[in-house]
Amino acid sequence: MVLPSRTFVVGVGPGDPELLTLRAARVLERSDVILHPGPRDDAGFAIEVVTPLLRPDQEVRGMALAMRRGRDDGSVGYDRVALALAGVARGGRTAAFLTEGDPMLFGTGASVAERLRALAPEVPVEIIPGVSALAAAAARLGWPLARKDEILTICPATYHAEQVGAILDRGGPVCWLKAADVLPTLVEELRRRGRLDRATLVERVGRPDERIFVDLAAALEEDLSYFTLILVR
Ligand SMILES: C[S@@+](CC[C@H](N)C(=O)[O-])C[C@H]1O[C@@H](n2cnc3c(N)ncnc32)[C@H](O)[C@@H]1O
């Protein structure tokens, strides 16, 4: 038996509550239970974006999914979230799992939806797209991500530290996600190619504590968060 759509994976955008879509706001309004990847019920990147929209009668659960820097398939954590969503739906209530940016771009939400479909195929899940951090950073800087015939590379840098030079040599704009770990390599490879001035680092775009470094070398001294990306044109 297929239940009416009672589970949602919701992209909450990069951090600025004004970049939440109307659809996301409407789904949150009708959700009885809100799950999110944060370490506690009331703390985490995604839940902080939507907290002003929530009512006291809505239940909020932090699922403590670590934003790991290393290689890890995270499937145990995703199963836990998927089963929690299914449990709420089977009880006749509506549940939403929050994910930062867009769920389908390196998003935890995409994996949760996949596991939910596998573990509880009778529970329909709807994915609500969100504004990705890439789009928000490009808009903030006034740098098009790609135009005309350009090929945009989006690289989760943590996994490809040894290929930084080769990726730059392909040409075209590059967006480096999970960028903090590879910053020293990136600075060196860009400098070698005379392209250091073609890169900008954006941390926590859209948040009150957003930081932008047009001088990447200056950022080497900083303690950068996981929520850091670098655009190179
Ligand atoms: C696993 S990816 C998730 C991307 C997300 N689904 C999206 O659409 O933006 C996580 C990486 O996205 C980037 N990121 C996410 N939110 C960000 C923000 N507010 N500011 C800067 N970078 C961000 C960082 O590079 C971070 O390491």
GROMACS .gro file of N, CA, C and O in nm, residues 49-140:
model
  368
   49VAL      N    1   1.862   2.768   1.004
   49VAL     CA    2   1.802   2.847   0.896
   49VAL      C    3   1.650   2.855   0.911
   49VAL      O    4   1.589   2.959   0.887
   50VAL      N    5   1.588   2.745   0.954
   50VAL     CA    6   1.441   2.739   0.953
   50VAL      C    7   1.377   2.762   1.090
   50VAL      O    8   1.255   2.775   1.098
   51THR      N    9   1.458   2.766   1.195
   51THR     CA   10   1.401   2.780   1.330
   51THR      C   11   1.299   2.894   1.342
   51THR      O   12   1.193   2.876   1.403
   52PRO      N   13   1.324   3.010   1.281
   52PRO     CA   14   1.224   3.118   1.296
   52PRO      C   15   1.087   3.083   1.238
   52PRO      O   16   0.987   3.146   1.274
   53LEU      N   17   1.081   2.983   1.150
   53LEU     CA   18   0.953   2.947   1.088
   53LEU      C   19   0.875   2.842   1.167
   53LEU      O   20   0.760   2.813   1.137
   54LEU      N   21   0.941   2.781   1.265
   54LEU     CA   22   0.878   2.665   1.331
   54LEU      C   23   0.787   2.705   1.448
   54LEU      O   24   0.805   2.811   1.507
   55ARG      N   25   0.693   2.616   1.476
   55ARG     CA   26   0.599   2.639   1.588
   55ARG      C   27   0.639   2.550   1.706
   55ARG      O   28   0.701   2.444   1.686
   56PRO      N   29   0.598   2.586   1.825
   56PRO     CA   30   0.635   2.505   1.943
   56PRO      C   31   0.578   2.364   1.937
   56PRO      O   32   0.635   2.272   1.996
   57ASP      N   33   0.467   2.344   1.866
   57ASP     CA   34   0.407   2.209   1.864
   57ASP      C   35   0.478   2.115   1.765
   57ASP      O   36   0.447   1.997   1.760
   58GLN      N   37   0.574   2.164   1.690
   58GLN     CA   38   0.646   2.078   1.596
   58GLN      C   39   0.765   2.015   1.667
   58GLN      O   40   0.838   2.082   1.740
   59GLU      N   41   0.784   1.885   1.642
   59GLU     CA   42   0.895   1.813   1.707
   59GLU      C   43   1.020   1.826   1.620
   59GLU      O   44   1.014   1.807   1.499
   60VAL      N   45   1.131   1.858   1.684
   60VAL     CA   46   1.258   1.872   1.611
   60VAL      C   47   1.356   1.769   1.663
   60VAL      O   48   1.375   1.757   1.784
   61ARG      N   49   1.417   1.693   1.571
   61ARG     CA   50   1.515   1.590   1.613
   61ARG      C   51   1.647   1.608   1.538
   61ARG      O   52   1.649   1.601   1.415
   62GLY      N   53   1.754   1.629   1.613
   62GLY     CA   54   1.887   1.630   1.554
   62GLY      C   55   1.934   1.487   1.536
   62GLY      O   56   1.924   1.407   1.629
   63MET      N   57   1.984   1.454   1.416
   63MET     CA   58   2.020   1.314   1.389
   63MET      C   59   2.171   1.288   1.399
   63MET      O   60   2.217   1.179   1.371
   64ALA      N   61   2.247   1.393   1.437
   64ALA     CA   62   2.392   1.378   1.459
   64ALA      C   63   2.463   1.303   1.346
   64ALA      O   64   2.535   1.207   1.369
   65LEU      N   65   2.442   1.349   1.224
   65LEU     CA   66   2.516   1.294   1.110
   65LEU      C   67   2.641   1.380   1.094
   65LEU      O   68   2.630   1.499   1.066
   66ALA      N   69   2.757   1.322   1.114
   66ALA     CA   70   2.880   1.402   1.107
   66ALA      C   71   2.905   1.448   0.964
   66ALA      O   72   2.881   1.375   0.869
   67MET      N   73   2.952   1.572   0.949
   67MET     CA   74   2.997   1.622   0.819
   67MET      C   75   3.143   1.581   0.807
   67MET      O   76   3.233   1.657   0.841
   68ARG      N   77   3.165   1.460   0.765
   68ARG     CA   78   3.302   1.408   0.767
   68ARG      C   79   3.384   1.467   0.654
   68ARG      O   80   3.336   1.491   0.546
   69ARG      N   81   3.511   1.483   0.681
   69ARG     CA   82   3.601   1.532   0.579
   69ARG      C   83   3.658   1.418   0.496
   69ARG      O   84   3.694   1.434   0.383
   70GLY      N   85   3.667   1.302   0.558
   70GLY     CA   86   3.730   1.189   0.488
   70GLY      C   87   3.631   1.108   0.408
   70GLY      O   88   3.515   1.144   0.394
   71ARG      N   89   3.681   0.998   0.353
   71ARG     CA   90   3.597   0.908   0.274
   71ARG      C   91   3.513   0.821   0.367
   71ARG      O   92   3.565   0.758   0.457
   72ASP      N   93   3.382   0.822   0.350
   72ASP     CA   94   3.296   0.743   0.434
   72ASP      C   95   3.160   0.739   0.367
   72ASP      O   96   3.108   0.841   0.326
   73ASP      N   97   3.101   0.619   0.355
   73ASP     CA   98   2.974   0.616   0.283
   73ASP      C   99   2.856   0.657   0.371
   73ASP      O  100   2.748   0.686   0.321
   74GLY      N  101   2.880   0.664   0.501
   74GLY     CA  102   2.777   0.719   0.590
   74GLY      C  103   2.645   0.643   0.589
   74GLY      O  104   2.546   0.691   0.642
   75SER      N  105   2.642   0.521   0.533
   75SER     CA  106   2.513   0.457   0.509
   75SER      C  107   2.440   0.422   0.639
   75SER      O  108   2.318   0.421   0.642
   76VAL      N  109   2.515   0.393   0.747
   76VAL     CA  110   2.449   0.359   0.872
   76VAL      C  111   2.368   0.478   0.921
   76VAL      O  112   2.250   0.466   0.958
   77GLY      N  113   2.428   0.595   0.917
   77GLY     CA  114   2.358   0.716   0.959
   77GLY      C  115   2.238   0.745   0.870
   77GLY      O  116   2.132   0.782   0.918
   78TYR      N  117   2.255   0.726   0.741
   78TYR     CA  118   2.143   0.753   0.648
   78TYR      C  119   2.028   0.657   0.674
   78TYR      O  120   1.911   0.696   0.668
   79ASP      N  121   2.060   0.531   0.702
   79ASP     CA  122   1.955   0.433   0.733
   79ASP      C  123   1.877   0.476   0.857
   79ASP      O  124   1.755   0.464   0.863
   80ARG      N  125   1.950   0.525   0.954
   80ARG     CA  126   1.885   0.568   1.080
   80ARG      C  127   1.784   0.681   1.051
   80ARG      O  128   1.672   0.680   1.100
   81VAL      N  129   1.825   0.777   0.968
   81VAL     CA  130   1.734   0.888   0.935
   81VAL      C  131   1.616   0.836   0.853
   81VAL      O  132   1.500   0.871   0.879
   82ALA      N  133   1.645   0.749   0.755
   82ALA     CA  134   1.538   0.697   0.668
   82ALA      C  135   1.434   0.621   0.752
   82ALA      O  136   1.314   0.638   0.733
   83LEU      N  137   1.483   0.541   0.846
   83LEU     CA  138   1.389   0.463   0.929
   83LEU      C  139   1.308   0.555   1.022
   83LEU      O  140   1.190   0.530   1.047
   84ALA      N  141   1.371   0.662   1.068
   84ALA     CA  142   1.297   0.758   1.152
   84ALA      C  143   1.187   0.826   1.070
   84ALA      O  144   1.073   0.841   1.116
   85LEU      N  145   1.218   0.864   0.946
   85LEU     CA  146   1.117   0.927   0.859
   85LEU      C  147   1.002   0.828   0.834
   85LEU      O  148   0.884   0.864   0.842
   86ALA      N  149   1.038   0.704   0.804
   86ALA     CA  150   0.936   0.603   0.775
   86ALA      C  151   0.849   0.580   0.898
   86ALA      O  152   0.726   0.565   0.887
   87GLY      N  153   0.910   0.580   1.016
   87GLY     CA  154   0.835   0.559   1.140
   87GLY      C  155   0.730   0.668   1.160
   87GLY      O  156   0.615   0.640   1.196
   88VAL      N  157   0.768   0.792   1.133
   88VAL     CA  158   0.674   0.903   1.148
   88VAL      C  159   0.560   0.888   1.047
   88VAL      O  160   0.442   0.902   1.080
   89ALA      N  161   0.596   0.856   0.922
   89ALA     CA  162   0.493   0.842   0.817
   89ALA      C  163   0.397   0.728   0.848
   89ALA      O  164   0.276   0.741   0.830
   90ARG      N  165   0.451   0.617   0.898
   90ARG     CA  166   0.364   0.502   0.930
   90ARG      C  167   0.269   0.535   1.045
   90ARG      O  168   0.162   0.478   1.055
   91GLY      N  169   0.308   0.630   1.128
   91GLY     CA  170   0.222   0.675   1.237
   91GLY      C  171   0.120   0.778   1.190
   91GLY      O  172   0.050   0.836   1.272
   92GLY      N  173   0.118   0.805   1.060
   92GLY     CA  174   0.018   0.896   1.004
   92GLY      C  175   0.055   1.044   1.013
   92GLY      O  176  -0.028   1.131   0.989
   93ARG      N  177   0.183   1.069   1.046
   93ARG     CA  178   0.223   1.210   1.055
   93ARG      C  179   0.319   1.245   0.941
   93ARG      O  180   0.369   1.159   0.869
   94THR      N  181   0.345   1.374   0.928
   94THR     CA  182   0.431   1.423   0.819
   94THR      C  183   0.568   1.458   0.874
   94THR      O  184   0.579   1.524   0.978
   95ALA      N  185   0.672   1.412   0.803
   95ALA     CA  186   0.809   1.438   0.848
   95ALA      C  187   0.890   1.501   0.736
   95ALA      O  188   0.871   1.469   0.618
   96ALA      N  189   0.980   1.590   0.776
   96ALA     CA  190   1.070   1.652   0.678
   96ALA      C  191   1.213   1.637   0.727
   96ALA      O  192   1.241   1.657   0.845
   97PHE      N  193   1.303   1.601   0.636
   97PHE     CA  194   1.446   1.598   0.667
   97PHE      C  195   1.511   1.717   0.597
   97PHE      O  196   1.499   1.733   0.475
   98LEU      N  197   1.582   1.799   0.673
   98LEU     CA  198   1.644   1.919   0.617
   98LEU      C  199   1.783   1.888   0.565
   98LEU      O  200   1.856   1.806   0.622
   99THR      N  201   1.821   1.956   0.460
   99THR     CA  202   1.957   1.942   0.410
   99THR      C  203   2.001   2.078   0.358
   99THR      O  204   1.921   2.152   0.303
  100GLU      N  205   2.127   2.112   0.382
  100GLU     CA  206   2.170   2.247   0.347
  100GLU      C  207   2.189   2.256   0.195
  100GLU      O  208   2.217   2.157   0.128
  101GLY      N  209   2.170   2.377   0.141
  101GLY     CA  210   2.184   2.397  -0.002
  101GLY      C  211   2.077   2.320  -0.077
  101GLY      O  212   1.960   2.318  -0.039
  102ASP      N  213   2.118   2.253  -0.185
  102ASP     CA  214   2.027   2.170  -0.263
  102ASP      C  215   2.052   2.022  -0.228
  102ASP      O  216   2.167   1.978  -0.228
  103PRO      N  217   1.945   1.947  -0.202
  103PRO     CA  218   1.966   1.807  -0.160
  103PRO      C  219   2.035   1.721  -0.265
  103PRO      O  220   2.101   1.622  -0.230
  104MET      N  221   2.021   1.757  -0.393
  104MET     CA  222   2.071   1.669  -0.499
  104MET      C  223   2.212   1.704  -0.545
  104MET      O  224   2.263   1.645  -0.640
  105LEU      N  225   2.274   1.800  -0.480
  105LEU     CA  226   2.412   1.832  -0.514
  105LEU      C  227   2.499   1.798  -0.393
  105LEU      O  228   2.507   1.876  -0.298
  106PHE      N  229   2.562   1.682  -0.397
  106PHE     CA  230   2.643   1.634  -0.285
  106PHE      C  231   2.566   1.644  -0.154
  106PHE      O  232   2.624   1.675  -0.049
  107GLY      N  233   2.436   1.622  -0.158
  107GLY     CA  234   2.353   1.645  -0.040
  107GLY      C  235   2.326   1.519   0.041
  107GLY      O  236   2.302   1.411  -0.014
  108THR      N  237   2.326   1.534   0.172
  108THR     CA  238   2.287   1.425   0.262
  108THR      C  239   2.145   1.380   0.229
  108THR      O  240   2.113   1.262   0.236
  109GLY      N  241   2.062   1.478   0.192
  109GLY     CA  242   1.922   1.448   0.164
  109GLY      C  243   1.904   1.348   0.051
  109GLY      O  244   1.813   1.265   0.054
  110ALA      N  245   1.990   1.354  -0.050
  110ALA     CA  246   1.979   1.262  -0.162
  110ALA      C  247   2.001   1.119  -0.114
  110ALA      O  248   1.930   1.025  -0.152
  111SER      N  249   2.101   1.101  -0.027
  111SER     CA  250   2.130   0.966   0.025
  111SER      C  251   2.019   0.917   0.116
  111SER      O  252   1.983   0.798   0.114
  112VAL      N  253   1.964   1.007   0.197
  112VAL     CA  254   1.853   0.968   0.286
  112VAL      C  255   1.733   0.925   0.203
  112VAL      O  256   1.669   0.822   0.231
  113ALA      N  257   1.700   1.002   0.097
  113ALA     CA  258   1.586   0.966   0.012
  113ALA      C  259   1.607   0.830  -0.054
  113ALA      O  260   1.515   0.748  -0.063
  114GLU      N  261   1.730   0.806  -0.097
  114GLU     CA  262   1.763   0.678  -0.161
  114GLU      C  263   1.743   0.562  -0.062
  114GLU      O  264   1.684   0.459  -0.096
  115ARG      N  265   1.791   0.580   0.060
  115ARG     CA  266   1.778   0.474   0.161
  115ARG      C  267   1.632   0.454   0.201
  115ARG      O  268   1.588   0.343   0.226
  116LEU      N  269   1.556   0.564   0.204
  116LEU     CA  270   1.414   0.554   0.239
  116LEU      C  271   1.340   0.473   0.133
  116LEU      O  272   1.258   0.386   0.165
  117ARG      N  273   1.372   0.500   0.005
  117ARG     CA  274   1.307   0.425  -0.103
  117ARG      C  275   1.341   0.276  -0.093
  117ARG      O  276   1.259   0.190  -0.122
  118ALA      N  277   1.466   0.247  -0.050
  118ALA     CA  278   1.508   0.106  -0.041
  118ALA      C  279   1.449   0.038   0.082
  118ALA      O  280   1.404  -0.077   0.074
  119LEU      N  281   1.446   0.107   0.195
  119LEU     CA  282   1.406   0.043   0.321
  119LEU      C  283   1.255   0.046   0.344
  119LEU      O  284   1.202  -0.039   0.415
  120ALA      N  285   1.188   0.146   0.286
  120ALA     CA  286   1.043   0.159   0.309
  120ALA      C  287   0.977   0.204   0.178
  120ALA      O  288   0.933   0.318   0.166
  121PRO      N  289   0.973   0.116   0.079
  121PRO     CA  290   0.922   0.156  -0.053
  121PRO      C  291   0.776   0.202  -0.052
  121PRO      O  292   0.734   0.270  -0.144
  122GLU      N  293   0.703   0.167   0.053
  122GLU     CA  294   0.562   0.209   0.059
  122GLU      C  295   0.547   0.355   0.105
  122GLU      O  296   0.437   0.409   0.103
  123VAL      N  297   0.657   0.415   0.149
  123VAL     CA  298   0.652   0.553   0.198
  123VAL      C  299   0.702   0.647   0.088
  123VAL      O  300   0.821   0.650   0.060
  124PRO      N  301   0.615   0.725   0.026
  124PRO     CA  302   0.663   0.815  -0.078
  124PRO      C  303   0.745   0.930  -0.019
  124PRO      O  304   0.715   0.976   0.091
  125VAL      N  305   0.845   0.970  -0.093
  125VAL     CA  306   0.926   1.082  -0.046
  125VAL      C  307   0.934   1.187  -0.158
  125VAL      O  308   0.956   1.152  -0.273
  126GLU      N  309   0.914   1.312  -0.120
  126GLU     CA  310   0.923   1.420  -0.218
  126GLU      C  311   1.045   1.505  -0.184
  126GLU      O  312   1.067   1.538  -0.067
  127ILE      N  313   1.123   1.537  -0.286
  127ILE     CA  314   1.245   1.616  -0.264
  127ILE      C  315   1.219   1.760  -0.308
  127ILE      O  316   1.175   1.785  -0.421
  128ILE      N  317   1.244   1.854  -0.215
  128ILE     CA  318   1.223   1.996  -0.245
  128ILE      C  319   1.360   2.059  -0.273
  128ILE      O  320   1.445   2.062  -0.184
  129PRO      N  321   1.382   2.107  -0.394
  129PRO     CA  322   1.514   2.164  -0.426
  129PRO      C  323   1.543   2.290  -0.346
  129PRO      O  324   1.453   2.358  -0.298
  130GLY      N  325   1.673   2.319  -0.331
  130GLY     CA  326   1.713   2.440  -0.259
  130GLY      C  327   1.819   2.516  -0.338
  130GLY      O  328   1.877   2.462  -0.432
  131VAL      N  329   1.845   2.638  -0.297
  131VAL     CA  330   1.951   2.718  -0.360
  131VAL      C  331   2.085   2.663  -0.311
  131VAL      O  332   2.108   2.655  -0.190
  132SER      N  333   2.171   2.623  -0.404
  132SER     CA  334   2.298   2.565  -0.360
  132SER      C  335   2.396   2.675  -0.319
  132SER      O  336   2.384   2.791  -0.360
  133ALA      N  337   2.495   2.635  -0.238
  133ALA     CA  338   2.596   2.730  -0.194
  133ALA      C  339   2.674   2.786  -0.314
  133ALA      O  340   2.717   2.902  -0.313
  134LEU      N  341   2.691   2.706  -0.417
  134LEU     CA  342   2.761   2.753  -0.538
  134LEU      C  343   2.689   2.872  -0.599
  134LEU      O  344   2.750   2.973  -0.634
  135ALA      N  345   2.558   2.856  -0.615
  135ALA     CA  346   2.478   2.962  -0.677
  135ALA      C  347   2.481   3.088  -0.590
  135ALA      O  348   2.494   3.199  -0.640
  136ALA      N  349   2.472   3.066  -0.459
  136ALA     CA  350   2.472   3.181  -0.368
  136ALA      C  351   2.607   3.253  -0.370
  136ALA      O  352   2.613   3.376  -0.370
  137ALA      N  353   2.717   3.175  -0.374
  137ALA     CA  354   2.850   3.237  -0.376
  137ALA      C  355   2.873   3.312  -0.507
  137ALA      O  356   2.926   3.423  -0.508
  138ALA      N  357   2.830   3.251  -0.617
  138ALA     CA  358   2.848   3.317  -0.748
  138ALA      C  359   2.772   3.449  -0.751
  138ALA      O  360   2.823   3.551  -0.799
  139ALA      N  361   2.650   3.447  -0.699
  139ALA     CA  362   2.570   3.569  -0.697
  139ALA      C  363   2.635   3.674  -0.607
  139ALA      O  364   2.641   3.792  -0.640
  140ARG      N  365   2.687   3.628  -0.493
  140ARG     CA  366   2.749   3.720  -0.396
  140ARG      C  367   2.869   3.790  -0.459
  140ARG      O  368   2.893   3.907  -0.437
   0.00000   0.00000   0.00000
